[in-house]
Tab-separated table of C-alpha atoms in Angstrom:
chain	number	residue	atom	x	y	z
M	1	MET	CA	0.000	0.000	0.000
M	2	ARG	CA	2.768	2.364	0.944
M	3	LYS	CA	4.588	1.663	-2.344
M	4	LEU	CA	1.419	2.422	-4.299
M	5	LEU	CA	0.980	5.762	-2.549
M	6	LEU	CA	4.624	6.647	-3.163
M	7	ALA	CA	4.271	5.810	-6.859
M	8	ALA	CA	1.177	7.968	-7.151
M	9	THR	CA	2.936	10.849	-5.413
M	10	ALA	CA	5.840	10.543	-7.860
M	11	LEU	CA	3.396	10.723	-10.749
M	12	LEU	CA	1.930	13.911	-9.291
M	13	VAL	CA	5.379	15.472	-9.181
M	14	LEU	CA	6.191	14.375	-12.720
M	15	GLY	CA	2.808	15.557	-13.956
M	16	GLY	CA	3.760	19.149	-13.235
M	17	ALA	CA	6.741	18.966	-15.596
M	18	ALA	CA	5.502	16.742	-18.400
M	19	LYS	CA	2.772	17.215	-20.952
M	20	ALA	CA	0.441	14.431	-21.988
M	21	ASP	CA	0.006	13.251	-25.544
M	22	VAL	CA	-3.109	15.304	-26.300
M	23	LEU	CA	-5.565	14.300	-28.998
M	24	LEU	CA	-6.008	17.387	-31.162
M	25	THR	CA	-9.377	18.695	-32.289
M	26	LEU	CA	-9.965	19.000	-36.036
M	27	SER	CA	-12.615	21.506	-37.141
M	28	GLY	CA	-13.858	22.401	-40.603
M	29	SER	CA	-14.224	22.776	-43.360
M	30	VAL	CA	-14.341	26.538	-42.795
M	31	THR	CA	-15.770	28.647	-45.606
M	32	ASP	CA	-15.872	32.210	-44.216
M	33	HIS	CA	-12.167	33.161	-44.556
M	34	SER	CA	-11.808	33.317	-40.759
M	35	LEU	CA	-8.703	31.099	-40.737
M	36	GLY	CA	-5.771	33.205	-41.762
M	37	PRO	CA	-4.436	34.377	-43.989
M	38	GLN	CA	-0.957	32.994	-43.554
M	39	SER	CA	1.384	35.860	-42.637
M	40	THR	CA	4.515	36.839	-40.691
M	41	SER	CA	2.550	36.178	-37.484
M	42	ALA	CA	1.189	32.899	-38.846
M	43	PRO	CA	4.282	31.027	-40.073
M	44	CYS	CA	4.382	28.056	-42.424
M	45	ILE	CA	5.812	24.784	-41.120
M	46	ILE	CA	5.038	22.517	-44.112
M	47	CYS	CA	4.045	24.407	-47.262
M	48	GLY	CA	4.468	24.297	-51.003
M	49	SER	CA	5.214	27.990	-50.542
M	50	PRO	CA	3.749	30.474	-48.047
M	51	PRO	CA	0.197	31.014	-49.363
M	52	GLY	CA	0.193	34.469	-47.791
M	53	GLY	CA	3.521	35.299	-49.425
M	54	ALA	CA	5.307	36.103	-46.158
M	55	GLN	CA	7.267	34.267	-43.480
M	56	PRO	CA	8.769	35.624	-40.196
M	57	ALA	CA	12.505	36.276	-40.360
M	58	GLY	CA	14.447	33.249	-39.153
M	59	PHE	CA	11.423	30.933	-39.098
M	60	GLY	CA	11.969	28.076	-41.527
M	61	TYR	CA	9.581	25.682	-43.187
M	62	ASN	CA	9.607	22.561	-45.328
M	63	ASP	CA	9.114	23.856	-48.872
M	64	TYR	CA	8.091	20.541	-50.328
M	65	LYS	CA	7.395	20.227	-54.025
M	66	ASN	CA	4.123	18.577	-54.996
M	67	THR	CA	5.219	17.623	-58.482
M	68	GLY	CA	4.920	14.578	-60.660
M	69	ASN	CA	2.481	11.882	-59.630
M	70	ALA	CA	2.958	12.148	-55.843
M	71	VAL	CA	-0.395	11.396	-54.248
M	72	SER	CA	0.777	10.758	-50.696
M	73	HIS	CA	3.090	12.664	-48.373
M	74	ASN	CA	4.946	11.905	-45.152
M	75	LEU	CA	6.608	15.185	-44.201
M	76	TYR	CA	8.287	16.852	-41.246
M	77	SER	CA	8.695	20.547	-40.534
M	78	ASP	CA	12.093	22.126	-41.168
M	79	ASN	CA	13.463	25.256	-39.492
M	80	THR	CA	16.533	25.503	-41.731
M	81	SER	CA	15.562	28.591	-43.750
M	82	SER	CA	12.760	31.177	-43.766
M	83	SER	CA	13.034	31.007	-47.560
M	84	GLY	CA	12.076	27.347	-47.361
M	85	ASN	CA	14.116	24.185	-47.486
M	86	THR	CA	13.009	21.161	-49.525
M	87	THR	CA	13.128	18.227	-47.131
M	88	GLY	CA	12.501	14.735	-48.445
M	89	GLU	CA	9.675	12.404	-47.558
M	90	GLY	CA	10.099	10.984	-44.067
M	91	VAL	CA	13.210	13.105	-43.370
M	92	LEU	CA	13.514	15.083	-40.127
M	93	GLY	CA	14.322	18.763	-40.559
M	94	THR	CA	15.876	21.108	-38.015
M	95	PHE	CA	13.754	21.945	-34.982
M	96	TYR	CA	12.057	25.085	-33.680
M	97	THR	CA	12.191	26.188	-30.056
M	98	VAL	CA	9.178	26.860	-27.858
M	99	GLY	CA	10.348	30.457	-27.425
M	100	GLN	CA	10.685	30.922	-31.188
M	101	ILE	CA	7.146	29.688	-31.814
M	102	LYS	CA	5.711	31.749	-28.958
M	103	ASN	CA	7.340	34.908	-30.311
M	104	ALA	CA	6.161	34.205	-33.851
M	105	VAL	CA	2.476	33.692	-33.005
M	106	ASN	CA	2.447	35.978	-29.934
M	107	ALA	CA	0.524	33.435	-27.874
M	108	ASN	CA	1.061	30.636	-25.347
M	109	GLY	CA	-0.804	28.114	-27.464
M	110	ILE	CA	-1.001	27.344	-31.143
M	111	ASP	CA	-3.514	26.170	-33.685
M	112	VAL	CA	-2.408	24.453	-36.888
M	113	LEU	CA	-4.225	25.664	-39.994
M	114	ILE	CA	-4.522	23.481	-43.091
M	115	HIS	CA	-5.089	24.907	-46.554
M	116	VAL	CA	-6.097	22.356	-49.192
M	117	ASN	CA	-5.576	22.569	-52.938
M	118	THR	CA	-7.766	20.121	-54.783
M	119	THR	CA	-9.717	19.342	-57.944
M	120	SER	CA	-13.180	17.925	-58.402
M	121	ALA	CA	-11.747	14.690	-57.008
M	122	ALA	CA	-11.658	16.299	-53.530
M	123	SER	CA	-9.762	13.242	-52.346
M	124	GLU	CA	-7.178	14.647	-49.909
M	125	THR	CA	-7.251	12.599	-46.695
M	126	LEU	CA	-5.393	13.474	-43.481
M	127	GLN	CA	-3.946	10.306	-41.981
M	128	LEU	CA	-1.861	11.672	-39.126
M	129	PHE	CA	-0.583	14.897	-37.599
M	130	GLU	CA	1.894	14.934	-34.699
M	131	VAL	CA	3.702	17.440	-32.499
M	132	PHE	CA	6.929	16.424	-30.756
M	133	ASP	CA	8.922	17.994	-27.919
M	134	VAL	CA	12.649	17.434	-27.425
M	135	HIS	CA	13.763	18.097	-23.843
M	136	ASN	CA	17.363	17.397	-22.809
M	137	GLY	CA	17.730	15.062	-25.771
M	138	VAL	CA	14.577	13.071	-24.980
M	139	THR	CA	11.827	13.145	-27.627
M	140	THR	CA	8.177	12.963	-26.544
M	141	ARG	CA	5.041	13.180	-28.627
M	142	ILE	CA	2.896	15.854	-26.977
M	143	ALA	CA	-0.058	16.097	-29.359
M	144	HIS	CA	-1.522	14.226	-32.314
M	145	TYR	CA	-4.484	13.733	-34.593
M	146	ASP	CA	-5.338	10.297	-35.976
M	147	GLY	CA	-7.223	9.944	-39.259
M	148	PRO	CA	-8.144	8.947	-41.782
M	149	THR	CA	-10.283	12.063	-42.276
M	150	LEU	CA	-11.318	13.440	-45.648
M	151	ILE	CA	-10.153	17.067	-45.905
M	152	GLY	CA	-10.537	17.539	-49.659
M	153	ASN	CA	-14.238	18.395	-49.394
M	154	ILE	CA	-13.770	22.185	-49.244
M	155	ALA	CA	-15.673	25.143	-50.681
M	156	ASN	CA	-12.854	27.688	-51.124
M	157	ASN	CA	-10.152	26.026	-53.194
M	158	GLY	CA	-6.761	27.709	-53.509
M	159	ASN	CA	-7.583	31.069	-51.918
M	160	GLY	CA	-4.758	31.219	-49.359
M	161	PHE	CA	-6.990	30.899	-46.281
M	162	GLY	CA	-7.196	27.906	-43.975
M	163	ASP	CA	-9.839	25.282	-44.656
M	164	TRP	CA	-9.293	23.225	-41.495
M	165	ILE	CA	-7.956	23.887	-38.017
M	166	LEU	CA	-6.187	21.564	-35.580
M	167	SER	CA	-6.427	23.007	-32.073
M	168	GLY	CA	-5.333	22.039	-28.588
M	169	VAL	CA	-1.537	22.509	-28.527
M	170	GLY	CA	-0.625	24.651	-25.496
M	171	ILE	CA	3.135	24.391	-25.862
M	172	ALA	CA	4.562	27.633	-24.479
M	173	ALA	CA	2.550	27.543	-21.278
M	174	ASN	CA	3.706	24.031	-20.375
M	175	LEU	CA	7.239	23.627	-21.676
M	176	PRO	CA	10.578	25.415	-21.177
M	177	LEU	CA	11.240	28.056	-23.819
M	178	THR	CA	14.449	26.250	-24.788
M	179	ASP	CA	12.691	22.970	-25.562
M	180	GLN	CA	12.694	22.009	-29.235
M	181	ILE	CA	9.547	21.340	-31.253
M	182	TYR	CA	8.874	19.675	-34.581
M	183	PHE	CA	5.778	18.685	-36.553
M	184	HIS	CA	4.853	15.686	-38.701
M	185	ALA	CA	2.024	15.383	-41.242
M	186	VAL	CA	0.884	12.374	-43.273
M	187	TRP	CA	-1.821	12.605	-45.930
M	188	ASN	CA	-2.796	10.980	-49.211
M	189	GLY	CA	-5.196	11.436	-52.091
M	190	ALA	CA	-3.235	14.552	-53.111
M	191	VAL	CA	-4.246	16.141	-56.404
M	192	ASP	CA	-3.615	19.594	-57.864
M	193	GLY	CA	-1.318	21.944	-55.901
M	194	ALA	CA	0.410	21.558	-52.562
M	195	GLU	CA	-1.331	21.510	-49.201
M	196	HIS	CA	-0.133	24.035	-46.611
M	197	PHE	CA	0.233	23.723	-42.835
M	198	TRP	CA	0.903	26.852	-40.811
M	199	LEU	CA	0.728	28.011	-37.189
M	200	GLN	CA	-1.425	30.656	-35.618
M	201	GLY	CA	-2.132	31.722	-32.030
M	202	ASP	CA	-4.706	29.549	-30.286
M	203	ASN	CA	-8.419	30.346	-30.188
M	204	THR	CA	-8.187	31.202	-33.880
M	205	CYS	CA	-11.724	30.009	-34.540
M	206	PRO	CA	-13.766	29.684	-31.303
M	207	THR	CA	-16.972	29.148	-33.283
M	208	CYS	CA	-15.648	26.281	-35.434
M	209	THR	CA	-17.503	22.990	-35.123
M	210	PRO	CA	-15.207	20.106	-34.099
M	211	THR	CA	-15.006	17.100	-36.396
M	212	GLN	CA	-13.146	15.039	-33.805
M	213	GLN	CA	-11.888	15.864	-30.354
M	214	GLY	CA	-10.693	14.334	-27.112
M	215	ALA	CA	-7.644	14.176	-24.867
M	216	VAL	CA	-5.415	11.710	-23.091
M	217	PRO	CA	-5.497	12.362	-19.313
M	218	GLU	CA	-2.558	14.340	-17.916
M	219	PRO	CA	-0.076	12.402	-15.717
M	220	SER	CA	-1.404	14.355	-12.709
M	221	THR	CA	-4.930	13.171	-13.519
M	222	TRP	CA	-3.804	9.556	-13.618
M	223	ALA	CA	-2.038	10.083	-10.275
M	224	MET	CA	-5.157	11.507	-8.658
M	225	MET	CA	-7.176	8.534	-9.946
M	226	ILE	CA	-4.611	6.100	-8.535
M	227	LEU	CA	-4.631	7.894	-5.181
M	228	GLY	CA	-8.411	7.804	-5.122
M	229	PHE	CA	-8.640	4.097	-5.843
M	230	ALA	CA	-5.835	3.376	-3.392
M	231	GLY	CA	-7.612	5.373	-0.689
M	232	ILE	CA	-10.884	3.512	-1.248
M	233	GLY	CA	-9.093	0.181	-1.123
M	234	PHE	CA	-7.222	1.133	2.051
M	235	VAL	CA	-10.416	2.216	3.842
M	236	ALA	CA	-12.145	-1.016	2.841
M	237	TYR	CA	-9.150	-2.995	4.053
M	238	ARG	CA	-9.100	-1.224	7.454
M	239	ARG	CA	-12.830	-1.787	7.919
M	240	SER	CA	-12.509	-5.466	7.110
M	241	ARG	CA	-9.756	-5.764	9.751
M	242	LYS	CA	-11.835	-4.009	12.441
M	243	ASP	CA	-15.155	-5.719	11.678
M	244	PRO	CA	-14.907	-9.511	11.982
M	245	GLY	CA	-18.529	-9.862	10.833
M	246	PRO	CA	-21.485	-11.426	12.605
M	247	ALA	CA	-20.726	-13.967	15.294
M	248	LEU	CA	-21.556	-17.560	14.563
M	249	ALA	CA	-24.365	-19.093	16.597
M	250	THR	CA	-23.271	-21.687	19.116
């Protein structure tokens, strides 16, 4: 019993320093031009080119080329150059820092905006989006979205505004400013031009209707649950020791 309580207490301590792997909320498609446009305060992380035509100084992005017959992509962000750096499929780029992202979006949390380029096929499908934190050389996934979800069904094709929004990443409020961050997106069914992923301060679209949402409990929440169950079990145990039950008739 004592060991269980000690383990739960340790989880409470660790819960204050670590961030759970949060399930992001995807909302859209948005048709009223309320998402964006991409700008120097809304930097690209994975883009064919900045759809807003501007990128903050010193904030790089993966300038992937949607050419040929590529219909699926497995891409990471890349902080190498604010002019864009073409990083290959499945290849890690250089990382951002929490402080760099916070300064760029001027907020403690971020939303990820997705702009889709499509044809009448409207077949683009988001399979996976992930956010990773690197702290003292240890990599931890801190947020993700699991598809498959059709994102090609949009009304405003190729206008430079976001069509979808992934929300729920509160990085700067929970992590040291020196921690490193990188992003990972997987999608298929690509037709026409490149899709774009960029960051914006959180609460970008408070009226958006979620398509999917949820969250993994924080470590502190798990610890409180363990303590609660342990406490109930301990009380029951003490009562059973004190109360021998009804006496047998002789």
